[in-house]
PDB file of C-alpha atoms in Angstrom:
ATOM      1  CA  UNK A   1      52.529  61.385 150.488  1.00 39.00           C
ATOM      2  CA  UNK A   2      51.388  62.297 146.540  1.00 42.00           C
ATOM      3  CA  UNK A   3      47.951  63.169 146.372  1.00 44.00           C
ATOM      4  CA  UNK A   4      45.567  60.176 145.675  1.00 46.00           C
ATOM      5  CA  UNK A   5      44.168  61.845 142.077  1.00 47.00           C
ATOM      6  CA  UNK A   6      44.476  58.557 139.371  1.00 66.00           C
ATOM      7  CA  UNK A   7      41.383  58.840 137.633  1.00 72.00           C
ATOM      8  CA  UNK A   8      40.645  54.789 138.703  1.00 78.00           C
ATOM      9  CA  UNK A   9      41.071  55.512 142.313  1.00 85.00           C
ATOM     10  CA  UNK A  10      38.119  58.609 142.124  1.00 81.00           C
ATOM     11  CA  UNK A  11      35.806  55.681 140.617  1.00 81.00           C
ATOM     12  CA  UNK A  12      36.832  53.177 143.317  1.00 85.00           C
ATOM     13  CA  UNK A  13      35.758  56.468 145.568  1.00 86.00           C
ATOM     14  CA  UNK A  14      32.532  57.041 144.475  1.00 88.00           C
ATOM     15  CA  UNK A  15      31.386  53.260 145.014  1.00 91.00           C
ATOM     16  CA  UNK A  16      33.132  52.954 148.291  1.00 91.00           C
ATOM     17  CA  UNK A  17      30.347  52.903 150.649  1.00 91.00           C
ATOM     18  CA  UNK A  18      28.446  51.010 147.964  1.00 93.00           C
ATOM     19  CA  UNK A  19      31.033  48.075 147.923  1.00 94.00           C
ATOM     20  CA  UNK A  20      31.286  47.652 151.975  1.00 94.00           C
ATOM     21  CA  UNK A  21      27.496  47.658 152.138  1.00 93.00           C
ATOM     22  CA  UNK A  22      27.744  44.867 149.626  1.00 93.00           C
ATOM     23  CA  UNK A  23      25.108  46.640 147.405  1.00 91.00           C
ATOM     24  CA  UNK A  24      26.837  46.680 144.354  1.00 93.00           C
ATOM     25  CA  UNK A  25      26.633  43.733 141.237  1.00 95.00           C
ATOM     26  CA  UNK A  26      29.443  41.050 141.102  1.00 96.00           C
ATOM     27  CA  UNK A  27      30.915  42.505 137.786  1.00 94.00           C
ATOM     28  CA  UNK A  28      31.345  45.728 139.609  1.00 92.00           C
ATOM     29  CA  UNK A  29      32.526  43.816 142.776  1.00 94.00           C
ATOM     30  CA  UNK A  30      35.186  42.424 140.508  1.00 94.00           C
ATOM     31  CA  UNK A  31      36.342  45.548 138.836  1.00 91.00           C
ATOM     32  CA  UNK A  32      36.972  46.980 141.669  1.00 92.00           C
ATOM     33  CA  UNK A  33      39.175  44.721 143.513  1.00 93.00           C
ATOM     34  CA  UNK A  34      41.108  44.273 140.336  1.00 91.00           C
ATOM     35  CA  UNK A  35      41.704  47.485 140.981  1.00 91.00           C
ATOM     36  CA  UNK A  36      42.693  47.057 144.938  1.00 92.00           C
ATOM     37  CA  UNK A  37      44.680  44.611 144.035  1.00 91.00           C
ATOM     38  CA  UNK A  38      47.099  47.044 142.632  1.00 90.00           C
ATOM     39  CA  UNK A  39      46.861  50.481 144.529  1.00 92.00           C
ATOM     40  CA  UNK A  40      48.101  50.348 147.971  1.00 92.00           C
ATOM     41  CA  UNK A  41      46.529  53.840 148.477  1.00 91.00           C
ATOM     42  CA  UNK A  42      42.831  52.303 147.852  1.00 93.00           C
ATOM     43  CA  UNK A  43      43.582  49.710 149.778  1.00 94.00           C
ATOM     44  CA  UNK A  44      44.569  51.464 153.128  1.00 94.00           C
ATOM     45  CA  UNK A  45      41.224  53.622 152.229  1.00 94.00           C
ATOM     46  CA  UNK A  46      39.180  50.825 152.007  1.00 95.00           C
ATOM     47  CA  UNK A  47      40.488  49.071 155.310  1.00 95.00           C
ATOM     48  CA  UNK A  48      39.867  52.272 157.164  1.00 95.00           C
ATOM     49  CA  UNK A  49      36.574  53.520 155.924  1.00 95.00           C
ATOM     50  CA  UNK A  50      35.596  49.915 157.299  1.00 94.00           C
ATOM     51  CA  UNK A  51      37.729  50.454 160.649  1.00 92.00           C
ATOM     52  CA  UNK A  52      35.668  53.406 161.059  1.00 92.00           C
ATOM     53  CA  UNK A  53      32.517  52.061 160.066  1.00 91.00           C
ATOM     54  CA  UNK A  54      33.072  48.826 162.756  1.00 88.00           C
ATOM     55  CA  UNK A  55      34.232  51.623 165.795  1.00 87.00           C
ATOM     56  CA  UNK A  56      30.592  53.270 165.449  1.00 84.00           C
ATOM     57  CA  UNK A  57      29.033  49.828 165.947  1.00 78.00           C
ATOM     58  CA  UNK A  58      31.018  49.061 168.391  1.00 72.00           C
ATOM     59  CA  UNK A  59      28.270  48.796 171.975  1.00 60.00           C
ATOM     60  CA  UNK A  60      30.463  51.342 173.700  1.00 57.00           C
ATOM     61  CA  UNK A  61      28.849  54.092 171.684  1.00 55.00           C
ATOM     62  CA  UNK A  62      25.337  53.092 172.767  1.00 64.00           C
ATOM     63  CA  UNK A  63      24.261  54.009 175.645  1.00 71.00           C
ATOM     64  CA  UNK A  64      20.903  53.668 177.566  1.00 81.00           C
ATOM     65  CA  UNK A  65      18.624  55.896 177.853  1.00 93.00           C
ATOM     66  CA  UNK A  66      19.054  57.934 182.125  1.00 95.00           C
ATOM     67  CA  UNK A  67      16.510  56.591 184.286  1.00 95.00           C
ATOM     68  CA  UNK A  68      15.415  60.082 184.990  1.00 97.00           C
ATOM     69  CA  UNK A  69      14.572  61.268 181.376  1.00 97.00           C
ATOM     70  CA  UNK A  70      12.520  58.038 181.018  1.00 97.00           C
ATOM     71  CA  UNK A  71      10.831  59.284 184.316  1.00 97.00           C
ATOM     72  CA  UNK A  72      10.168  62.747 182.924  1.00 98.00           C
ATOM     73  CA  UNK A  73       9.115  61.124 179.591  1.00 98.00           C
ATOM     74  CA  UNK A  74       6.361  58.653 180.714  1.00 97.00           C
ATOM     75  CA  UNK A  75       5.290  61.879 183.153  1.00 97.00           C
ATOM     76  CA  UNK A  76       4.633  63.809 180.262  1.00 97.00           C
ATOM     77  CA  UNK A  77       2.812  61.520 178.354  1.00 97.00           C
ATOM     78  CA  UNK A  78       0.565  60.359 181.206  1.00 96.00           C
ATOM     79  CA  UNK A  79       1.670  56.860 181.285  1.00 96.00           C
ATOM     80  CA  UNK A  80       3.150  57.043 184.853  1.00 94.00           C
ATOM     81  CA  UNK A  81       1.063  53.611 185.533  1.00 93.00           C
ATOM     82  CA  UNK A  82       3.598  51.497 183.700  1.00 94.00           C
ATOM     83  CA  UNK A  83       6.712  53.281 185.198  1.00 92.00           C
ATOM     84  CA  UNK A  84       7.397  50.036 186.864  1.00 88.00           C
ATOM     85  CA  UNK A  85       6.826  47.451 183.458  1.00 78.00           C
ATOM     86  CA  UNK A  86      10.012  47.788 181.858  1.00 70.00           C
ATOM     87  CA  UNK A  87       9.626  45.629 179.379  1.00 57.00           C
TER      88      UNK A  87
ATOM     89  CA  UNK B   1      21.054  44.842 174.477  1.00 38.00           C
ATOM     90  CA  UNK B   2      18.700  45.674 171.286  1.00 40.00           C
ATOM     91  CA  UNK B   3      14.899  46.241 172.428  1.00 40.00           C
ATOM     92  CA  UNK B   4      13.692  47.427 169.278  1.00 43.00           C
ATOM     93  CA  UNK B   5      14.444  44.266 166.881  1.00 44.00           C
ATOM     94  CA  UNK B   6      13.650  41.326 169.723  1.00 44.00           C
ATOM     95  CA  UNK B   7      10.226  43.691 170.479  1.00 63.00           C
ATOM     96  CA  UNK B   8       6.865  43.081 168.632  1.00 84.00           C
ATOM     97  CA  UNK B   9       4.536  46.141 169.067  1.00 89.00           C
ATOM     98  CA  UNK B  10       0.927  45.663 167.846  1.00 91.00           C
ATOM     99  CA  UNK B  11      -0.088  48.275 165.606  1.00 90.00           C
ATOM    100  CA  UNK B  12      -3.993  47.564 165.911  1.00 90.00           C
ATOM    101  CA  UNK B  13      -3.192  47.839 169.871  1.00 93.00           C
ATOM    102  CA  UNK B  14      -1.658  51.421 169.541  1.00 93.00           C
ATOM    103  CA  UNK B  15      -4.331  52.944 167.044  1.00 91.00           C
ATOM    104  CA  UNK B  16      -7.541  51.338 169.772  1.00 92.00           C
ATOM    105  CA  UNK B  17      -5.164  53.102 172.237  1.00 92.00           C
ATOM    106  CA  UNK B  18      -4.126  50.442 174.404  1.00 95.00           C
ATOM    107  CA  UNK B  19      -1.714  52.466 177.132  1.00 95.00           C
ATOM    108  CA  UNK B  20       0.254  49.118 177.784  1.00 95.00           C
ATOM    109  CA  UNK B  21       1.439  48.785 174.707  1.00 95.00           C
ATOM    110  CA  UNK B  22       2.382  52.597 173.860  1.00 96.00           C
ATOM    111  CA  UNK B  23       4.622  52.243 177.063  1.00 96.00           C
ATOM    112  CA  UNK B  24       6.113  49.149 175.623  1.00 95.00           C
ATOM    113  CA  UNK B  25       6.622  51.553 172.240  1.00 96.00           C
ATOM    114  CA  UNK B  26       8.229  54.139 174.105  1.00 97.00           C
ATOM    115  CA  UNK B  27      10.207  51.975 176.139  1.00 95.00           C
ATOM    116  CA  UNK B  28      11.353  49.861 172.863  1.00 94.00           C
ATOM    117  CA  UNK B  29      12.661  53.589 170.692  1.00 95.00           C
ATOM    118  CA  UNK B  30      13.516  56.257 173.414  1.00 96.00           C
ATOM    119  CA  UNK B  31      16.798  55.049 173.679  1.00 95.00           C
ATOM    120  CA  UNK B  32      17.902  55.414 169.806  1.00 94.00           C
ATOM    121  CA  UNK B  33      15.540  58.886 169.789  1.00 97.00           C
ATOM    122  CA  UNK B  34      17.143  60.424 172.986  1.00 96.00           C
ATOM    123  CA  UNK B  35      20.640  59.384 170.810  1.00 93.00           C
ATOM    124  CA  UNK B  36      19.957  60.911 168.077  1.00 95.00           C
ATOM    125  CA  UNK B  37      18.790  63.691 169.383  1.00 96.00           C
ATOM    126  CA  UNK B  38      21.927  63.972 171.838  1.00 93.00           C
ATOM    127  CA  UNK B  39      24.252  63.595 168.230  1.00 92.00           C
ATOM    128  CA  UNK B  40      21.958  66.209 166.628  1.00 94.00           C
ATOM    129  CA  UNK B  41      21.802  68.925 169.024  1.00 94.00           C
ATOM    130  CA  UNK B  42      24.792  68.405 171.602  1.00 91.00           C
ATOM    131  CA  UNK B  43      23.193  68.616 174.948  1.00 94.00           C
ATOM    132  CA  UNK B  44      20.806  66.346 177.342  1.00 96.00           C
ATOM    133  CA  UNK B  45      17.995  69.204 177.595  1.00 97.00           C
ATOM    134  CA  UNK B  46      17.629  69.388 173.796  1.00 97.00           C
ATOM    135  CA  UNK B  47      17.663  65.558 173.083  1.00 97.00           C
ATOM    136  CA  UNK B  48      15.575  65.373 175.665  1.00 98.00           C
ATOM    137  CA  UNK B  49      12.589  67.758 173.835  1.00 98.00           C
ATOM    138  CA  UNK B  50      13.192  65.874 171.302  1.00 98.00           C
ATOM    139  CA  UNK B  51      12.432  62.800 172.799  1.00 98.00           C
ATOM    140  CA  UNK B  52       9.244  64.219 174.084  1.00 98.00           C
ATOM    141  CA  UNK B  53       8.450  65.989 171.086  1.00 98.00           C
ATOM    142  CA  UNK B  54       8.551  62.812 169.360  1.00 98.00           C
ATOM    143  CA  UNK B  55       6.272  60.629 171.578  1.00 98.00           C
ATOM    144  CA  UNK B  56       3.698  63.483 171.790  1.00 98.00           C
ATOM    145  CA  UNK B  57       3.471  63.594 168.160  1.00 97.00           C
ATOM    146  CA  UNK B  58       3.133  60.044 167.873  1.00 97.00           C
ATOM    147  CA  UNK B  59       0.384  59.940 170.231  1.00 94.00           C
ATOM    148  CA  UNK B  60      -1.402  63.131 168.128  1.00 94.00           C
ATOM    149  CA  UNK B  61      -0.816  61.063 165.055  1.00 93.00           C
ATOM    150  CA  UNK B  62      -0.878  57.612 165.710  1.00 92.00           C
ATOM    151  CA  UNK B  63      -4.779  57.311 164.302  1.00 88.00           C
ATOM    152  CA  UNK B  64      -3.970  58.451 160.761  1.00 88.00           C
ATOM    153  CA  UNK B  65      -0.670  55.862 160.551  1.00 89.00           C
ATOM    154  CA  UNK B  66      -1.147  54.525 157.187  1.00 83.00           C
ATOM    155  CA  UNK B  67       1.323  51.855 157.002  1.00 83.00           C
ATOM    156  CA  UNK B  68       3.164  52.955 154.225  1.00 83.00           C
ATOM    157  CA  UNK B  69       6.377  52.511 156.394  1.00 86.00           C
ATOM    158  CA  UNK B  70       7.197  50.459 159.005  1.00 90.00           C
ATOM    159  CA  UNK B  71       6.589  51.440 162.356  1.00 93.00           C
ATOM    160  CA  UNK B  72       9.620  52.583 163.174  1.00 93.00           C
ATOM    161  CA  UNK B  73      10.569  54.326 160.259  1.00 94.00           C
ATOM    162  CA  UNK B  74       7.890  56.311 160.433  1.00 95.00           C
ATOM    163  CA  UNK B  75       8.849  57.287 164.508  1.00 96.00           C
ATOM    164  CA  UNK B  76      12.597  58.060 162.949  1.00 97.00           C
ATOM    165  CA  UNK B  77      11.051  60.728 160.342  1.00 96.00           C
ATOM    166  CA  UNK B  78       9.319  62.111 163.439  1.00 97.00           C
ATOM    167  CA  UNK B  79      12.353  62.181 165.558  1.00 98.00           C
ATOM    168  CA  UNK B  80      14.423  63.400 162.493  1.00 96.00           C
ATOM    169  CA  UNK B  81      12.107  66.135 161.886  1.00 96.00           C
ATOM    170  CA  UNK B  82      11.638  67.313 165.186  1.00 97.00           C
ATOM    171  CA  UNK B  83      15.609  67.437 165.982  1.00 96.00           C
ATOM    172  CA  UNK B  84      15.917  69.370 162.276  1.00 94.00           C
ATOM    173  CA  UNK B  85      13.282  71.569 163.729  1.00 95.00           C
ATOM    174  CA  UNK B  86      15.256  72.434 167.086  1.00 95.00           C
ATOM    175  CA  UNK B  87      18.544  72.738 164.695  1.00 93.00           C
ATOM    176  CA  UNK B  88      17.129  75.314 162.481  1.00 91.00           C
ATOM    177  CA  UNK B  89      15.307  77.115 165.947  1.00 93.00           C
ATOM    178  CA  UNK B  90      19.423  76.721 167.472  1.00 89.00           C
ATOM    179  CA  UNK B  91      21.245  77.190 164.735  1.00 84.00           C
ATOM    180  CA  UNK B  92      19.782  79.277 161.913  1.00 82.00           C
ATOM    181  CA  UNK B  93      22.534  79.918 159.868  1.00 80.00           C
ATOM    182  CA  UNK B  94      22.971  76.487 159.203  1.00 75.00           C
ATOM    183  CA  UNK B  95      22.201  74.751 155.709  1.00 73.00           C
ATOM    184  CA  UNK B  96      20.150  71.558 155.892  1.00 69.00           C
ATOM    185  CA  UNK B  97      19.445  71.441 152.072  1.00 67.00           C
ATOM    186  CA  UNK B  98      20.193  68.299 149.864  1.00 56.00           C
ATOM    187  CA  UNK B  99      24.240  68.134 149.340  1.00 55.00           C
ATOM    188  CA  UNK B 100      24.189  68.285 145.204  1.00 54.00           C
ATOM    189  CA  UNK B 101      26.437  65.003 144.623  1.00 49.00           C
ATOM    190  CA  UNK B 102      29.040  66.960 141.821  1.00 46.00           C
ATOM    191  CA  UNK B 103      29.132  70.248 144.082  1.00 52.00           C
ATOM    192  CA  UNK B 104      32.650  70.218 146.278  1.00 56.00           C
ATOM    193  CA  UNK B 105      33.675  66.764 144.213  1.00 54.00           C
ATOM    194  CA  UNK B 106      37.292  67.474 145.808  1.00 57.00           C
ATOM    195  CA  UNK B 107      36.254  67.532 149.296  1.00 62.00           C
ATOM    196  CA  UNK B 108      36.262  63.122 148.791  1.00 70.00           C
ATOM    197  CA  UNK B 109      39.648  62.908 147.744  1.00 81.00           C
ATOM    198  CA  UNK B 110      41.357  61.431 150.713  1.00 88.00           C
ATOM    199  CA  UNK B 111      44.273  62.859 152.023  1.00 87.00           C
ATOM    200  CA  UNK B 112      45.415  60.681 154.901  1.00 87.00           C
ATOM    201  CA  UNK B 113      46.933  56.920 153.545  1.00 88.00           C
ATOM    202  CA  UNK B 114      48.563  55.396 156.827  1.00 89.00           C
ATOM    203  CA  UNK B 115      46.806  52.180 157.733  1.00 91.00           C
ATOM    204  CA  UNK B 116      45.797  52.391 161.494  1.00 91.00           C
ATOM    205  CA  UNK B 117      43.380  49.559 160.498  1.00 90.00           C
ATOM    206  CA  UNK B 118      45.584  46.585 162.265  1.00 89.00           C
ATOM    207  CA  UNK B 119      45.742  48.479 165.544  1.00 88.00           C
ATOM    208  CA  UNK B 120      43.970  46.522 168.713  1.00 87.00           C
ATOM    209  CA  UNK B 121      40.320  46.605 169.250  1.00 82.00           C
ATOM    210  CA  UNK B 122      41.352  48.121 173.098  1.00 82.00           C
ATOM    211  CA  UNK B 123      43.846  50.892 171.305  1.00 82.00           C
ATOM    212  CA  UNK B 124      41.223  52.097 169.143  1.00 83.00           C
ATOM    213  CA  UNK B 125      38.497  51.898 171.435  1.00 79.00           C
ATOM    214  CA  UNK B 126      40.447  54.044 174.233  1.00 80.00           C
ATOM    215  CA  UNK B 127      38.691  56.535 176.461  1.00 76.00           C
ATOM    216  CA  UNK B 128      40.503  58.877 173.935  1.00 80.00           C
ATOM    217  CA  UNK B 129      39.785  57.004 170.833  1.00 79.00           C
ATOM    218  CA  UNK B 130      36.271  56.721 171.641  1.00 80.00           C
ATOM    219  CA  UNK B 131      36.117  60.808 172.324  1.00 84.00           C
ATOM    220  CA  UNK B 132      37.962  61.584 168.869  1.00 87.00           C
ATOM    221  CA  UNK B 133      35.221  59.225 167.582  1.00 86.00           C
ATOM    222  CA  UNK B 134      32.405  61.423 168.959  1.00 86.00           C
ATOM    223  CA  UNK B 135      33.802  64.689 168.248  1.00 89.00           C
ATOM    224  CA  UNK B 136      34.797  63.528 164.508  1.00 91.00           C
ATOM    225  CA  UNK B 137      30.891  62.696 164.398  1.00 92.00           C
ATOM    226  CA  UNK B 138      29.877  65.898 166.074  1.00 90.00           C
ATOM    227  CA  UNK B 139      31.705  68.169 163.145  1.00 91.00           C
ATOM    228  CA  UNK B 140      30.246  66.862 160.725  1.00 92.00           C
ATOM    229  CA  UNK B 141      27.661  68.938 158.869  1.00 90.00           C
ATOM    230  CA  UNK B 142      23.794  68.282 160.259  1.00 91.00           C
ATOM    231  CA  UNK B 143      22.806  67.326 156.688  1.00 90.00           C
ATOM    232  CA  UNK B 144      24.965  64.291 156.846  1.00 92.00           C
ATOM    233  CA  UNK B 145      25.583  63.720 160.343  1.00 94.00           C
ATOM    234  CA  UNK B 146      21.777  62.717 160.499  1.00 95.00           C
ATOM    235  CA  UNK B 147      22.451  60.561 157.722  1.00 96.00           C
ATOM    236  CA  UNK B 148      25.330  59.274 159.184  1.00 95.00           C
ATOM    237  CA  UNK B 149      23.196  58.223 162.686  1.00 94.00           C
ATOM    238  CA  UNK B 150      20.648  56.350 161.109  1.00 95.00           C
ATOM    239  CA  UNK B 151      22.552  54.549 158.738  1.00 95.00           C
ATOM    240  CA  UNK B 152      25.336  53.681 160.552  1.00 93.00           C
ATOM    241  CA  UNK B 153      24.976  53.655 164.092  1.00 90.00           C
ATOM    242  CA  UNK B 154      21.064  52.741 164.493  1.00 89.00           C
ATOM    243  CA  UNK B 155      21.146  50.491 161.441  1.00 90.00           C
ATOM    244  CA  UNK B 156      18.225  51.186 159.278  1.00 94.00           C
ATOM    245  CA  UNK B 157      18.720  50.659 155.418  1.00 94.00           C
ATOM    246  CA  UNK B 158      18.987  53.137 152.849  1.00 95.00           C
ATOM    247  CA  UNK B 159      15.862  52.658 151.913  1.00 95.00           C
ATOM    248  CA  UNK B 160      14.428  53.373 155.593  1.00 95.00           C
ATOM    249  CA  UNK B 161      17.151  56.275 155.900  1.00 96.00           C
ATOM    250  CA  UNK B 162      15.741  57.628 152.612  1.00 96.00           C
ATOM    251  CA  UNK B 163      11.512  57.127 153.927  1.00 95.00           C
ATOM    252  CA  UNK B 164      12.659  58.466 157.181  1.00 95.00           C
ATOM    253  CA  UNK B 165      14.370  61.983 155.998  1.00 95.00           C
ATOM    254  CA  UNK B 166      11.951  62.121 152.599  1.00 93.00           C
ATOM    255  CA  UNK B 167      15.175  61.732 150.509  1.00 94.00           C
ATOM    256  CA  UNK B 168      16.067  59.839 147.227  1.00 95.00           C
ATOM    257  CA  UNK B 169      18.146  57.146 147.675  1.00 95.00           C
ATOM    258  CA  UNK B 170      21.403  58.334 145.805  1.00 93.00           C
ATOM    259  CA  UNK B 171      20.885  61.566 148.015  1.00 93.00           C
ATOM    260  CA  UNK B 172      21.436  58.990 151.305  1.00 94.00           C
ATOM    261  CA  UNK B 173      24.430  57.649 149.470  1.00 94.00           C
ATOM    262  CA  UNK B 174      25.686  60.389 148.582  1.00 92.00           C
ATOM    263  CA  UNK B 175      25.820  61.912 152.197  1.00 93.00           C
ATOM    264  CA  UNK B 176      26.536  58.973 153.677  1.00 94.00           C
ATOM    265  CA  UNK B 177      29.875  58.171 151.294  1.00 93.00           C
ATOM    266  CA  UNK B 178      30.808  61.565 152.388  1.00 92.00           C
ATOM    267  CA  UNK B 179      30.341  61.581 156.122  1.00 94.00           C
ATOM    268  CA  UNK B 180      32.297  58.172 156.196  1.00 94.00           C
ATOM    269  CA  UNK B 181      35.054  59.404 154.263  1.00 93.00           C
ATOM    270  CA  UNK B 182      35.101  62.654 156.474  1.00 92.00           C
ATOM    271  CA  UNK B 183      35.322  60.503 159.580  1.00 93.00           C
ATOM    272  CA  UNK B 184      37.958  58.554 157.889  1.00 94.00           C
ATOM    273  CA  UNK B 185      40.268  61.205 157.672  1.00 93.00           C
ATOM    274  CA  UNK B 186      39.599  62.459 160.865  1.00 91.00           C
ATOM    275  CA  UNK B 187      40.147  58.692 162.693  1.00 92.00           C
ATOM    276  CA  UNK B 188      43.710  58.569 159.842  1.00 93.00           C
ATOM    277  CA  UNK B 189      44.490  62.072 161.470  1.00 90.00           C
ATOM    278  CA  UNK B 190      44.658  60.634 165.041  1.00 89.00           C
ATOM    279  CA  UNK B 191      45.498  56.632 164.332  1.00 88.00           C
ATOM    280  CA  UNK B 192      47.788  57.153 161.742  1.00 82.00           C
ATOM    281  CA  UNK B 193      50.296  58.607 163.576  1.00 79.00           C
ATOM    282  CA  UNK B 194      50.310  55.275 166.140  1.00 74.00           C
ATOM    283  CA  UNK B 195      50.420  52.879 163.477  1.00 70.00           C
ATOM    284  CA  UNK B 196      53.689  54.853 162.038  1.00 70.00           C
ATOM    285  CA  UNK B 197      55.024  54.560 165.660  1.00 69.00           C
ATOM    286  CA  UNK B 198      54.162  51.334 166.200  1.00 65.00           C
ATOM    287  CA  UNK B 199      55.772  50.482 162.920  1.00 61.00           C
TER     288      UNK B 199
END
């Protein structure tokens, strides 16, 4: 694979986040996937930075917090009364 | 299941010191504090004095809570700070200053172009898939890994990220755009070769 160095790609690059968070002005918005539109190499970049991005949201990486450290937690701060009023 | 947004904690209840509602508090963050501390520091006893760190500071500071930020911004700057205070107790050899945004320009530049982004939602969410997820997060460097957590997995803005770690904005950017394209090539290291098979 050649190394992804065009000077248009390093731009695309630095807005990157930018553009999936859908922060940046339509003008740019527009430049830039002019510029997709033509570089398979950005493209497969952009489709896996947002892969990536969707896997971390994904519920499986969430996880509760173990009864027993709640336990511990409302122990320590004296609030053992509402143990039971999970809200 | 997401306590904190469907939850409406009364601030004037807190600051008159109304127990009942500091339990609902506690019980509405100490799920996305214990994780963050957990991604910060690596083990269950550590995210777990960070957790209590955090409420007990809360409770020591809850009278002078100016408002500035929102509530829970303001718990995630405790929370930050007091897992960046365990790091640099754990680990002191490691650098939590600002990443300069032109310094290591290179380290961007991708490397990895298959496109594992058409795989199945059950391929890439494997027992495996999921652990290369975690362990991709857990190399990255604590300046942007904390970054990384708040932005992307617990949600707040960059604006909240920024109030929360007392950055500039184009600081959070800048981190963040680099720990997503770390993770990137990390995830292309592993998927890629499956989407060439599968080819």
């Amino acid at each position: 694979m050649n190394r992804h160095d065009h000077e248009n790609c390093e731009q695309l690059l630095g807005s990157l986040s930018e553009y999936i968070d859908g922060e940046l002005t339509p003008e740019l918005c527009e430049e830039i996937e002019k510029h997709l539109a033509g570089c398979d190499d950005c493209r497969v970049v952009l489709n896996t930075t947002k892969r990536t991005i969707d896997l971390v949201h994904a519920p499986i990486e969430k996880p509760d917090l173990p009864e027993d450290v709640r336990e511990r937690l409302f122990k320590r701060l004296k609030l053992d009364d509402y143990l039971d009023q999970k809200s | 299941m997401n306590k904190t947004m469907s939850l409406e904690i009364s601030l004037e209840a807190l600051i008159a010191g109304d127990r009942a509602e500091f339990a609902r508090l506690v019980d509405a963050y100490s799920a996305p504090i214990y994780r963050l501390g957990l991604r910060m520091l690596g083990t269950p006893q550590d995210a777990e004095d960070v957790l209590q760190n955090t409420f007990l500071n809360v409770l020591t500071h809850l009278s002078t809570f100016e408002g500035r930020s929102s509530l829970s911004t303001w718990l995630y700057r405790i929370a930050a700070n007091e897992a960046l205070m365990l790091i640099r107790k754990r680990k002191p050899e490691v650098n939590l200053e600002p990443v300069d945004a032109e310094e290591n320009a290179e380290d961007l530049l991708p490397t990895q172009f298959a496109d594992w982004s058409a795989l199945p939602e059950d391929e890439l969410l494997s027992g495996e898939g999921k652990k290369i997820l975690d362990q991709a997060i857990q190399t990255l460097p604590e300046s942007m890994r904390i970054v990384f957590l708040l932005r992307d997995v617990e949600g707040l803005s960059i604006k909240e990220t920024a109030d929360a770690l007392n950055l500039t904005e184009t600081n959070v950017k800048t981190r963040l755009l680099r720990a997503r394209m770390f993770l990137r090539e990390q995830l292309s290291t592993y998927y890629g070769e499956r989407a060439t098979r599968e080819e």
